[in-house]
Short mmCIF file of C-alpha atoms in Angstrom, two decimals:
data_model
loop_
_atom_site.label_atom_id
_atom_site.label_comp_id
_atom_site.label_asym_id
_atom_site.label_seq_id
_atom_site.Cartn_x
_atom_site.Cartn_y
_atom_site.Cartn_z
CA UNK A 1 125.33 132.09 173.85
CA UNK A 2 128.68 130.60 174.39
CA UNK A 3 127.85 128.27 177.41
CA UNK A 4 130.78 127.33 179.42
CA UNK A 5 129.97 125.00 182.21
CA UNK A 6 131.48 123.80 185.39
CA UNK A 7 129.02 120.49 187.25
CA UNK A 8 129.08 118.67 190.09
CA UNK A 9 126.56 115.16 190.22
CA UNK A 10 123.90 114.37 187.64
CA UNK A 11 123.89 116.53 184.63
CA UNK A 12 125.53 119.16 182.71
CA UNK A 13 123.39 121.08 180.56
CA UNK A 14 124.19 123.87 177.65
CA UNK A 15 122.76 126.40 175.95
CA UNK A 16 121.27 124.92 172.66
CA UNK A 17 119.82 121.75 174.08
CA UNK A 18 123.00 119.45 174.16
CA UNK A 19 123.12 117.75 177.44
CA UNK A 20 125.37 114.85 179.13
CA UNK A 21 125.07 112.76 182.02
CA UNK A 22 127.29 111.84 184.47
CA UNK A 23 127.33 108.08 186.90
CA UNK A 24 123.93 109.68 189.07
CA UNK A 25 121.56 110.11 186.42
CA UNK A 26 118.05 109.91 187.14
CA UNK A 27 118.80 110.34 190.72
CA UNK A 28 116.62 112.36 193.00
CA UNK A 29 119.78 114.28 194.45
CA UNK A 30 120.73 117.72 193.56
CA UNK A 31 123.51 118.50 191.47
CA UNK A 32 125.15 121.46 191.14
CA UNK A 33 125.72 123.66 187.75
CA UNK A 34 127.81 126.50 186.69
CA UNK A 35 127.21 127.96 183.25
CA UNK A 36 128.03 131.22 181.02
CA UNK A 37 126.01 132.82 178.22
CA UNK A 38 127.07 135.86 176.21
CA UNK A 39 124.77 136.27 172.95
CA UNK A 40 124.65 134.13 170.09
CA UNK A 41 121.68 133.66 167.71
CA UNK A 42 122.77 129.57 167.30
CA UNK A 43 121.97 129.14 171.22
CA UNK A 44 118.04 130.27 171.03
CA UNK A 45 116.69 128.53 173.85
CA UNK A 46 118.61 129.25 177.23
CA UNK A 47 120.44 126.64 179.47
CA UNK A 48 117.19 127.35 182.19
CA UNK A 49 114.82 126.52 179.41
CA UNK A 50 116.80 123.54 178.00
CA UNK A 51 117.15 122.52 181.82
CA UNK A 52 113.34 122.80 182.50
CA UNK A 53 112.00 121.24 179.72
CA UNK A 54 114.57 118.34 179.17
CA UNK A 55 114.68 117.07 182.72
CA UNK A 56 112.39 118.80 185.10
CA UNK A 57 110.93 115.17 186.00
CA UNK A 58 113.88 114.11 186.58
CA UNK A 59 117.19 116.05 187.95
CA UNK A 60 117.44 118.76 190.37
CA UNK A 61 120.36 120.93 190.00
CA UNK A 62 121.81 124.07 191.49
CA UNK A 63 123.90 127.01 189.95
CA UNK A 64 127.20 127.39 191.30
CA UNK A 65 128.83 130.19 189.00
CA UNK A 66 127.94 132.11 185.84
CA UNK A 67 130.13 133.08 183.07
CA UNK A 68 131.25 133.32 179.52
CA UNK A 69 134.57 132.07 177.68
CA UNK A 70 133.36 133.86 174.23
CA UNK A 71 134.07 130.79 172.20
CA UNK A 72 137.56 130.91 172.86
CA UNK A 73 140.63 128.20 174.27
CA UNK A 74 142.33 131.03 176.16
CA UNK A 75 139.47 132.89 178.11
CA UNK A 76 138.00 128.89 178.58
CA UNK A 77 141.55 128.14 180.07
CA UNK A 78 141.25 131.30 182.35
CA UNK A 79 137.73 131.06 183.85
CA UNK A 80 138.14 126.95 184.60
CA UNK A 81 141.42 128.07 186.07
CA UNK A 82 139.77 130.55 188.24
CA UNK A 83 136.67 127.79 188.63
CA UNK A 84 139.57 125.17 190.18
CA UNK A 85 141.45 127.70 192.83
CA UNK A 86 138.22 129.05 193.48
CA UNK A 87 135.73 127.87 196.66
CA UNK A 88 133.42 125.66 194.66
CA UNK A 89 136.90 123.65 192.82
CA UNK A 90 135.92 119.99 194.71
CA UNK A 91 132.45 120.30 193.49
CA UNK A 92 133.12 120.34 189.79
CA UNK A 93 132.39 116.46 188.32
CA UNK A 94 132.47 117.79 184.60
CA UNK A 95 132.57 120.18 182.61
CA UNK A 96 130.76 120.98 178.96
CA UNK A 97 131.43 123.76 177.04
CA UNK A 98 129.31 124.81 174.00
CA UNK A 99 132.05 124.53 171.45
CA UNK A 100 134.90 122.51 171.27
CA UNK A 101 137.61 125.69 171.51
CA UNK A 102 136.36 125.93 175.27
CA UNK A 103 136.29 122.60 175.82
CA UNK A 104 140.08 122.19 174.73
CA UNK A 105 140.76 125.18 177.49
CA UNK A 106 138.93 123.20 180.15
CA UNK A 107 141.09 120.18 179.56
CA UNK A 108 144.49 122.50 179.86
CA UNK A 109 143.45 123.67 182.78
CA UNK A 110 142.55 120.67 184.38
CA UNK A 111 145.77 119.42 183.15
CA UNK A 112 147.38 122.26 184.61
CA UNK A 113 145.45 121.66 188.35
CA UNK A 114 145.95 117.89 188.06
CA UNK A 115 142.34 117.04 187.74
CA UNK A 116 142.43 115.42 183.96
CA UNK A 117 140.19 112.95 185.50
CA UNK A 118 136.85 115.37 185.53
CA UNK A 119 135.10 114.71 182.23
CA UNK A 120 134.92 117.36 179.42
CA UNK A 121 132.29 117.78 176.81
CA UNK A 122 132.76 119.86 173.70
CA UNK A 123 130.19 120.91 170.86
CA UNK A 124 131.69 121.09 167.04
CA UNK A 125 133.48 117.12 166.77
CA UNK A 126 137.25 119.55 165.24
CA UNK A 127 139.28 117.08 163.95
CA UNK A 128 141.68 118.63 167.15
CA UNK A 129 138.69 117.74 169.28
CA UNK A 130 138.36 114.33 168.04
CA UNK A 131 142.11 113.56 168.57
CA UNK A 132 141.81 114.68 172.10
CA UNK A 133 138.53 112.25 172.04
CA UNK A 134 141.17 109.40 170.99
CA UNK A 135 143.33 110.47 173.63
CA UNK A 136 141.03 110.50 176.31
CA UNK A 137 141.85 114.06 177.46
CA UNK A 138 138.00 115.15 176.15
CA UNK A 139 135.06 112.08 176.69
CA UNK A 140 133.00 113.46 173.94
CA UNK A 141 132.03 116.30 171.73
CA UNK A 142 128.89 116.70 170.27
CA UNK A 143 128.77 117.22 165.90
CA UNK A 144 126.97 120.47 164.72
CA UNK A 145 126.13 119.54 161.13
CA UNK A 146 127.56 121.75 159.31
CA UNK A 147 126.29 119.59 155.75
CA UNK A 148 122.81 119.36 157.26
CA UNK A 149 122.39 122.95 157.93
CA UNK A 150 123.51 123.54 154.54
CA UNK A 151 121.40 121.19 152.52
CA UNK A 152 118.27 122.47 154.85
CA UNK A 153 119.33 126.08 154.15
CA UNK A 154 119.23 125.39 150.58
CA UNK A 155 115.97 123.67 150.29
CA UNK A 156 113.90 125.83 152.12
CA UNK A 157 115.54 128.92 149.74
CA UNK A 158 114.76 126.84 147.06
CA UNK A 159 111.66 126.24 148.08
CA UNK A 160 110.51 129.97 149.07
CA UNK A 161 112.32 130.82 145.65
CA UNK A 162 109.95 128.36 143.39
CA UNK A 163 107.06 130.18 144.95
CA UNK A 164 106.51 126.75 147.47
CA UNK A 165 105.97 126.92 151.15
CA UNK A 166 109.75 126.34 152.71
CA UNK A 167 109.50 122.94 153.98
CA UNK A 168 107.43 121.77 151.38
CA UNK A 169 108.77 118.33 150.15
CA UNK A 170 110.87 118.13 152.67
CA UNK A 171 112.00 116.39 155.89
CA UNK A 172 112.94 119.59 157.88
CA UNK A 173 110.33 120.77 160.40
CA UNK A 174 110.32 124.27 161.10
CA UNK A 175 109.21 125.16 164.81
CA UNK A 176 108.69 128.95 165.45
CA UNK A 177 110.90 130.31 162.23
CA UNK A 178 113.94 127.82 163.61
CA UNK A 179 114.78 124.68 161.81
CA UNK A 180 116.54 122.15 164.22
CA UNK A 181 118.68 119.84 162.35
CA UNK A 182 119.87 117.01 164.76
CA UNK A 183 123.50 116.88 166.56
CA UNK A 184 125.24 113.86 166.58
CA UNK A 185 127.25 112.78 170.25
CA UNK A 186 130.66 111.68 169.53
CA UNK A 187 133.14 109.80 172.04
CA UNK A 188 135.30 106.59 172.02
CA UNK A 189 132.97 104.24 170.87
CA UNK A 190 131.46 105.87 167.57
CA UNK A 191 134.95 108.42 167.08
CA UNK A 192 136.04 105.90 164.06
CA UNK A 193 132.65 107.04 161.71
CA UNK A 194 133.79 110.69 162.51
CA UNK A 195 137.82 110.32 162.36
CA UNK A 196 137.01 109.71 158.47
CA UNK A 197 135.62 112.80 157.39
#
């Protein structure tokens, strides 16, 4: 589900149970969300799941619009432009998108509305991500472990292949058929360990 989403206060939430916080965290008032979801097997667990189980105890927030950017810089670009000339534009205090493609659209159109100063979240750590990190244009993108999910991939094929259950021997924990293998946040002060690779 390609997650594209507009905040105002607490929390910003997306699809596949990456989060960020914002200056009111833990707060008791509400916030205000806007997200998108298309389909995508990556993004098993919704944004209202992710939302209920990750901070039910302690962040209220409310919906403001729902939509989809499909991955993509240009249709990202389009729906944050219609987000900012639309009625809910002063409300939005961030904005997370579950790649970094939509997250790069999100920044040109806040360039474009002179609002560069409303945070933007991106999922994927592109080495065009991570110079935007540098720049300060993006705050942060989140790493999806590309390696990890490789090395897990192989050893639980190995595994089922030498007749052994799939995790046997192994650090990966399987939960309902899905292995999880951890993301990694990456802004200013850890973007060195990541502008390496």
């Amino acid at each position: 589900m390609p997650c594209f989403t507009a905040m105002r206060a607490e929390i910003a939430l997306m699809s596949g149970s990456a989060f960020a916080v914002t200056h009111h965290a833990f707060s008791s008032g509400a916030g205000r969300t806007s997200d998108g979801n298309g389909s995508h097997a990556s993004t098993l667990k919704s944004p209202s799941y992710t939302k209920s189980v990750s901070w039910q105890h302690y962040l209220k927030t409310e919906q403001l619009q729902l939509d989809t950017a499909m991955w993509d810089t240009a249709q990202a670009k389009d729906k944050m432009d219609a987000w900012l000339s639309g009625p809910n534009a002063n409300k939005i205090e961030v904005v997370i998108a579950n790649n970094d493609a939509m997250a790069m659209g999100a920044v040109e159109a806040l360039k474009a509305h002179n609002k560069s100063s409303i945070p933007v979240f991106g999922v994927d750590a592109l080495p065009e991500a991570l110079a935007l990190v540098k720049s300060g244009a993006l705050v942060g993108t989140v790493l999806n472990d590309a390696n990890n999910q490789a090395k897990a991939t192989f050893d639980l094929a190995k595994n089922l292949a030498d007749g052994k259950g799939a995790a046997d021997g192994t650090n990966w924990k399987i939960d309902n058929k899905v292995v999880r293998v951890p993301y990694v946040g990456v802004d200013k002060d850890n973007l060195a360990e990541f502008s390496k690779k």
